[in-house]
Short mmCIF file of C-alpha atoms in Angstrom, two decimals:
data_model
loop_
_atom_site.label_atom_id
_atom_site.label_comp_id
_atom_site.label_asym_id
_atom_site.label_seq_id
_atom_site.Cartn_x
_atom_site.Cartn_y
_atom_site.Cartn_z
CA GLU A 1 -24.33 -40.13 34.16
CA ALA A 2 -27.29 -39.60 31.83
CA GLN A 3 -28.30 -42.88 30.34
CA VAL A 4 -30.96 -45.22 29.01
CA THR A 5 -30.66 -48.71 30.47
CA GLN A 6 -32.13 -51.82 28.89
CA ASN A 7 -32.26 -55.33 30.30
CA PRO A 8 -31.50 -57.98 29.37
CA ARG A 9 -28.83 -57.32 26.76
CA TYR A 10 -29.21 -60.77 25.25
CA LEU A 11 -32.01 -63.30 25.49
CA ILE A 12 -32.63 -66.62 23.77
CA THR A 13 -36.06 -68.04 24.44
CA VAL A 14 -38.76 -70.19 22.90
CA THR A 15 -41.95 -69.44 21.05
CA GLY A 16 -44.88 -68.54 23.27
CA LYS A 17 -43.01 -67.86 26.48
CA LYS A 18 -43.92 -64.37 27.68
CA LEU A 19 -41.02 -62.01 28.15
CA THR A 20 -40.43 -58.42 29.18
CA VAL A 21 -37.57 -56.15 28.20
CA THR A 22 -37.13 -53.33 30.66
CA CYS A 23 -36.08 -49.79 29.83
CA SER A 24 -35.23 -47.07 32.30
CA GLN A 25 -33.94 -43.52 31.81
CA ASN A 26 -32.57 -41.09 34.40
CA MET A 27 -32.95 -37.87 32.40
CA ASN A 28 -36.55 -37.10 33.36
CA HIS A 29 -37.52 -37.35 29.69
CA GLU A 30 -41.19 -37.27 28.79
CA TYR A 31 -40.87 -39.14 25.51
CA MET A 32 -39.81 -42.78 25.32
CA SER A 33 -39.85 -45.14 22.39
CA TRP A 34 -39.07 -48.70 21.34
CA TYR A 35 -37.49 -49.65 18.01
CA ARG A 36 -36.51 -52.86 16.37
CA GLN A 37 -33.67 -53.04 13.88
CA ASP A 38 -33.49 -55.68 11.19
CA PRO A 39 -31.06 -56.07 8.26
CA GLY A 40 -32.31 -54.20 5.22
CA LEU A 41 -35.22 -52.65 7.12
CA GLY A 42 -33.44 -50.19 9.37
CA LEU A 43 -34.87 -48.91 12.63
CA ARG A 44 -38.63 -49.23 12.89
CA GLN A 45 -40.66 -47.80 15.72
CA ILE A 46 -42.79 -50.25 17.70
CA TYR A 47 -44.48 -48.07 20.34
CA TYR A 48 -43.89 -44.70 21.87
CA SER A 49 -45.03 -42.77 24.91
CA MET A 50 -45.42 -39.02 25.34
CA ASN A 51 -45.67 -39.20 29.12
CA VAL A 52 -46.97 -41.30 31.99
CA GLU A 53 -50.04 -43.32 30.99
CA VAL A 54 -49.85 -42.02 27.40
CA THR A 55 -48.76 -44.61 24.85
CA ASP A 56 -49.36 -45.05 21.14
CA LYS A 57 -48.54 -47.43 18.32
CA GLY A 58 -45.59 -46.92 16.05
CA ASP A 59 -45.07 -48.54 12.67
CA VAL A 60 -44.81 -52.19 13.75
CA PRO A 61 -46.81 -52.67 16.99
CA GLU A 62 -48.26 -56.13 16.29
CA GLY A 63 -47.24 -58.70 18.88
CA TYR A 64 -46.00 -56.13 21.40
CA LYS A 65 -47.37 -54.30 24.40
CA VAL A 66 -45.97 -51.47 26.47
CA SER A 67 -46.84 -49.63 29.64
CA ARG A 68 -45.81 -46.31 31.14
CA LYS A 69 -46.76 -46.28 34.80
CA GLU A 70 -43.75 -44.21 35.82
CA LYS A 71 -41.91 -41.54 33.91
CA ARG A 72 -38.56 -43.31 34.01
CA ASN A 73 -39.68 -46.79 32.93
CA PHE A 74 -41.07 -48.06 29.63
CA PRO A 75 -41.09 -51.87 29.47
CA LEU A 76 -41.68 -53.78 26.23
CA ILE A 77 -43.79 -56.90 26.63
CA LEU A 78 -44.00 -59.83 24.25
CA GLU A 79 -46.99 -61.84 25.45
CA SER A 80 -46.46 -64.74 23.06
CA PRO A 81 -43.14 -64.31 21.23
CA SER A 82 -42.71 -65.76 17.77
CA PRO A 83 -39.60 -66.33 15.65
CA ASN A 84 -40.34 -63.26 13.48
CA GLN A 85 -39.74 -61.13 16.57
CA THR A 86 -36.11 -62.18 16.62
CA SER A 87 -34.38 -58.84 16.30
CA LEU A 88 -32.22 -56.17 17.87
CA TYR A 89 -34.33 -53.88 20.05
CA PHE A 90 -33.53 -50.35 21.17
CA CYS A 91 -35.22 -48.17 23.72
CA ALA A 92 -34.82 -44.41 23.37
CA SER A 93 -35.86 -41.29 25.23
CA ARG A 94 -35.81 -37.54 24.73
CA GLY A 95 -37.08 -34.34 26.25
CA LEU A 96 -39.92 -32.43 24.63
CA ASN A 97 -38.72 -28.85 25.10
CA GLY A 98 -37.25 -27.22 22.04
CA ASN A 99 -37.19 -28.29 18.45
CA ASN A 100 -33.88 -30.10 18.24
CA GLN A 101 -33.94 -32.49 21.15
CA PRO A 102 -32.12 -35.65 19.98
CA GLN A 103 -33.01 -39.14 21.07
CA HIS A 104 -30.78 -41.05 23.45
CA PHE A 105 -30.60 -44.79 22.92
CA GLY A 106 -30.06 -47.70 25.24
CA ASP A 107 -27.37 -50.28 24.50
CA GLY A 108 -29.80 -52.60 22.77
CA THR A 109 -31.32 -56.01 23.48
CA ARG A 110 -30.69 -58.88 21.12
CA LEU A 111 -33.65 -61.26 21.22
CA SER A 112 -33.66 -64.70 19.63
CA ILE A 113 -36.99 -66.54 19.59
CA LEU A 114 -36.62 -70.21 18.72
CA ARG B 1 -41.67 -43.90 -1.58
CA LYS B 2 -39.96 -44.31 1.78
CA GLU B 3 -40.23 -41.42 4.23
CA VAL B 4 -36.48 -41.22 4.58
CA GLU B 5 -34.04 -42.68 2.07
CA GLN B 6 -30.32 -43.13 2.10
CA ASP B 7 -27.89 -44.77 -0.24
CA PRO B 8 -26.94 -47.89 1.73
CA GLY B 9 -23.46 -47.99 0.20
CA PRO B 10 -21.14 -49.45 1.20
CA PHE B 11 -18.71 -46.63 0.70
CA ASN B 12 -15.10 -47.79 0.79
CA VAL B 13 -12.65 -44.90 0.97
CA PRO B 14 -8.96 -44.52 1.82
CA GLU B 15 -7.78 -42.67 4.87
CA GLY B 16 -7.70 -38.95 4.27
CA ALA B 17 -10.47 -38.98 1.70
CA THR B 18 -13.49 -36.72 1.75
CA VAL B 19 -16.81 -38.51 1.60
CA ALA B 20 -20.36 -37.21 1.44
CA PHE B 21 -23.71 -38.85 2.16
CA ASN B 22 -27.12 -37.62 1.20
CA CYS B 23 -30.45 -38.38 2.78
CA THR B 24 -33.78 -37.45 1.21
CA TYR B 25 -37.06 -37.09 3.07
CA SER B 26 -40.60 -37.02 1.75
CA ASN B 27 -42.48 -35.14 4.50
CA SER B 28 -42.20 -31.43 3.77
CA ALA B 29 -43.32 -30.73 7.36
CA SER B 30 -40.09 -32.20 8.69
CA GLN B 31 -38.44 -29.72 11.01
CA SER B 32 -35.74 -31.50 12.96
CA PHE B 33 -32.84 -33.31 11.35
CA PHE B 34 -30.07 -35.40 12.76
CA TRP B 35 -27.16 -37.59 11.81
CA TYR B 36 -26.43 -40.62 13.98
CA ARG B 37 -23.49 -42.96 13.91
CA GLN B 38 -23.90 -46.65 14.64
CA ASP B 39 -21.08 -49.08 15.16
CA CYS B 40 -21.63 -52.77 14.52
CA ARG B 41 -24.14 -54.25 17.00
CA LYS B 42 -24.12 -51.07 19.08
CA GLU B 43 -26.72 -48.39 19.71
CA PRO B 44 -27.05 -45.35 17.43
CA LYS B 45 -25.25 -42.34 18.86
CA LEU B 46 -25.97 -38.76 17.93
CA LEU B 47 -23.28 -37.38 15.66
CA MET B 48 -24.81 -33.98 15.07
CA SER B 49 -28.02 -32.09 14.64
CA VAL B 50 -28.55 -30.37 11.31
CA TYR B 51 -29.46 -26.69 11.38
CA SER B 52 -31.06 -24.66 8.63
CA SER B 53 -27.92 -22.65 7.95
CA GLY B 54 -25.69 -25.71 7.96
CA ASN B 55 -23.25 -26.54 10.73
CA GLU B 56 -19.81 -27.92 11.24
CA ASP B 57 -18.21 -29.96 13.97
CA GLY B 58 -14.55 -30.57 13.35
CA ARG B 59 -14.20 -32.72 10.25
CA PHE B 60 -17.97 -33.13 9.91
CA THR B 61 -20.25 -30.73 8.07
CA ALA B 62 -24.01 -31.10 7.87
CA GLN B 63 -26.27 -29.22 5.50
CA LEU B 64 -29.99 -28.95 4.90
CA ASN B 65 -31.67 -28.25 1.58
CA ARG B 66 -35.35 -27.68 2.26
CA ALA B 67 -36.25 -26.94 -1.33
CA SER B 68 -35.00 -30.33 -2.50
CA GLN B 69 -35.80 -32.03 0.81
CA TYR B 70 -32.47 -33.55 1.63
CA ILE B 71 -29.76 -33.35 4.22
CA SER B 72 -26.12 -34.15 3.71
CA LEU B 73 -23.13 -35.13 5.78
CA LEU B 74 -19.58 -34.39 4.65
CA ILE B 75 -16.63 -36.04 6.32
CA ARG B 76 -13.22 -34.57 5.58
CA ASP B 77 -9.86 -36.24 6.16
CA SER B 78 -11.45 -39.63 6.88
CA LYS B 79 -9.99 -41.70 9.70
CA LEU B 80 -10.08 -45.44 10.19
CA SER B 81 -12.23 -44.80 13.24
CA ASP B 82 -14.91 -43.19 11.05
CA SER B 83 -15.85 -46.65 9.77
CA ALA B 84 -19.47 -47.14 10.84
CA THR B 85 -23.03 -46.92 9.62
CA TYR B 86 -24.39 -43.38 9.37
CA LEU B 87 -28.11 -42.93 9.92
CA CYS B 88 -30.07 -39.84 9.09
CA ALA B 89 -33.23 -39.06 11.05
CA VAL B 90 -36.01 -36.53 10.49
CA ARG B 91 -38.95 -35.39 12.58
CA PRO B 92 -41.88 -33.06 11.91
CA MET B 93 -42.87 -30.40 14.41
CA LEU B 94 -46.50 -30.86 15.29
CA ASN B 95 -46.79 -28.24 18.01
CA ALA B 96 -46.15 -24.58 17.37
CA GLY B 97 -45.64 -23.97 21.07
CA GLY B 98 -41.98 -24.93 20.95
CA THR B 99 -42.22 -28.62 21.77
CA SER B 100 -41.67 -31.33 19.23
CA TYR B 101 -43.86 -34.39 19.36
CA GLY B 102 -43.44 -35.92 15.95
CA LYS B 103 -42.02 -39.34 15.36
CA LEU B 104 -38.32 -39.58 14.53
CA THR B 105 -37.99 -41.53 11.29
CA PHE B 106 -34.67 -43.06 10.37
CA GLY B 107 -33.11 -43.87 7.06
CA GLN B 108 -31.70 -47.35 6.56
CA GLY B 109 -28.18 -46.14 7.07
CA THR B 110 -25.09 -45.76 4.90
CA ILE B 111 -22.17 -48.06 5.56
CA LEU B 112 -18.77 -46.40 5.49
CA THR B 113 -15.49 -48.30 5.54
CA VAL B 114 -12.26 -46.32 5.71
CA HIS B 115 -9.21 -48.38 4.78
CA PRO B 116 -5.48 -47.68 5.22
#
């Protein structure tokens, strides 16, 4: 089954404790992306990656890091989480052939930073 | 002006009603258009792509108006199960070679509640 898998689904942690949210896709997609979703602000892109070892900032990259060492994986790293990073996070992927390739989303990760 | 704007609603309609949402975009280079559906606390799921000539999928019809830079979604014969948030998304094409690299930008979403 084609899917995007995120882990963990839920996490409550404390300020300053480094955490990583993993994202894996089995569709051989080149493009992967991280979003956060907050009430009233919609989905905002944090980082994206066009392919292995190619990453770039989205609209709200501050406080986040990513890496793309393998095509299937695109982890999101919060080196020193702060309460304003409490949010619902989505990883997404898509192929790059053709004009109308939609994005496929993971189930989401709800982070609470205390 | 936001890149993509939607009326957040909420829209409260009875079962069987026809409801329409609009979504305006500011980037005239936008080439790919989508409607997603998102249930509460779940991931967005693709409802349908929007093609230049307009397209229909069952009770759902999507249209594109390039001149006025908006897309629309029409839902006929609303069902209780249609209650959700509907997100529009647009993306420019930056590569004329047939691949599409541009960022997908989402609207804030329109909340629809269908009641008995």
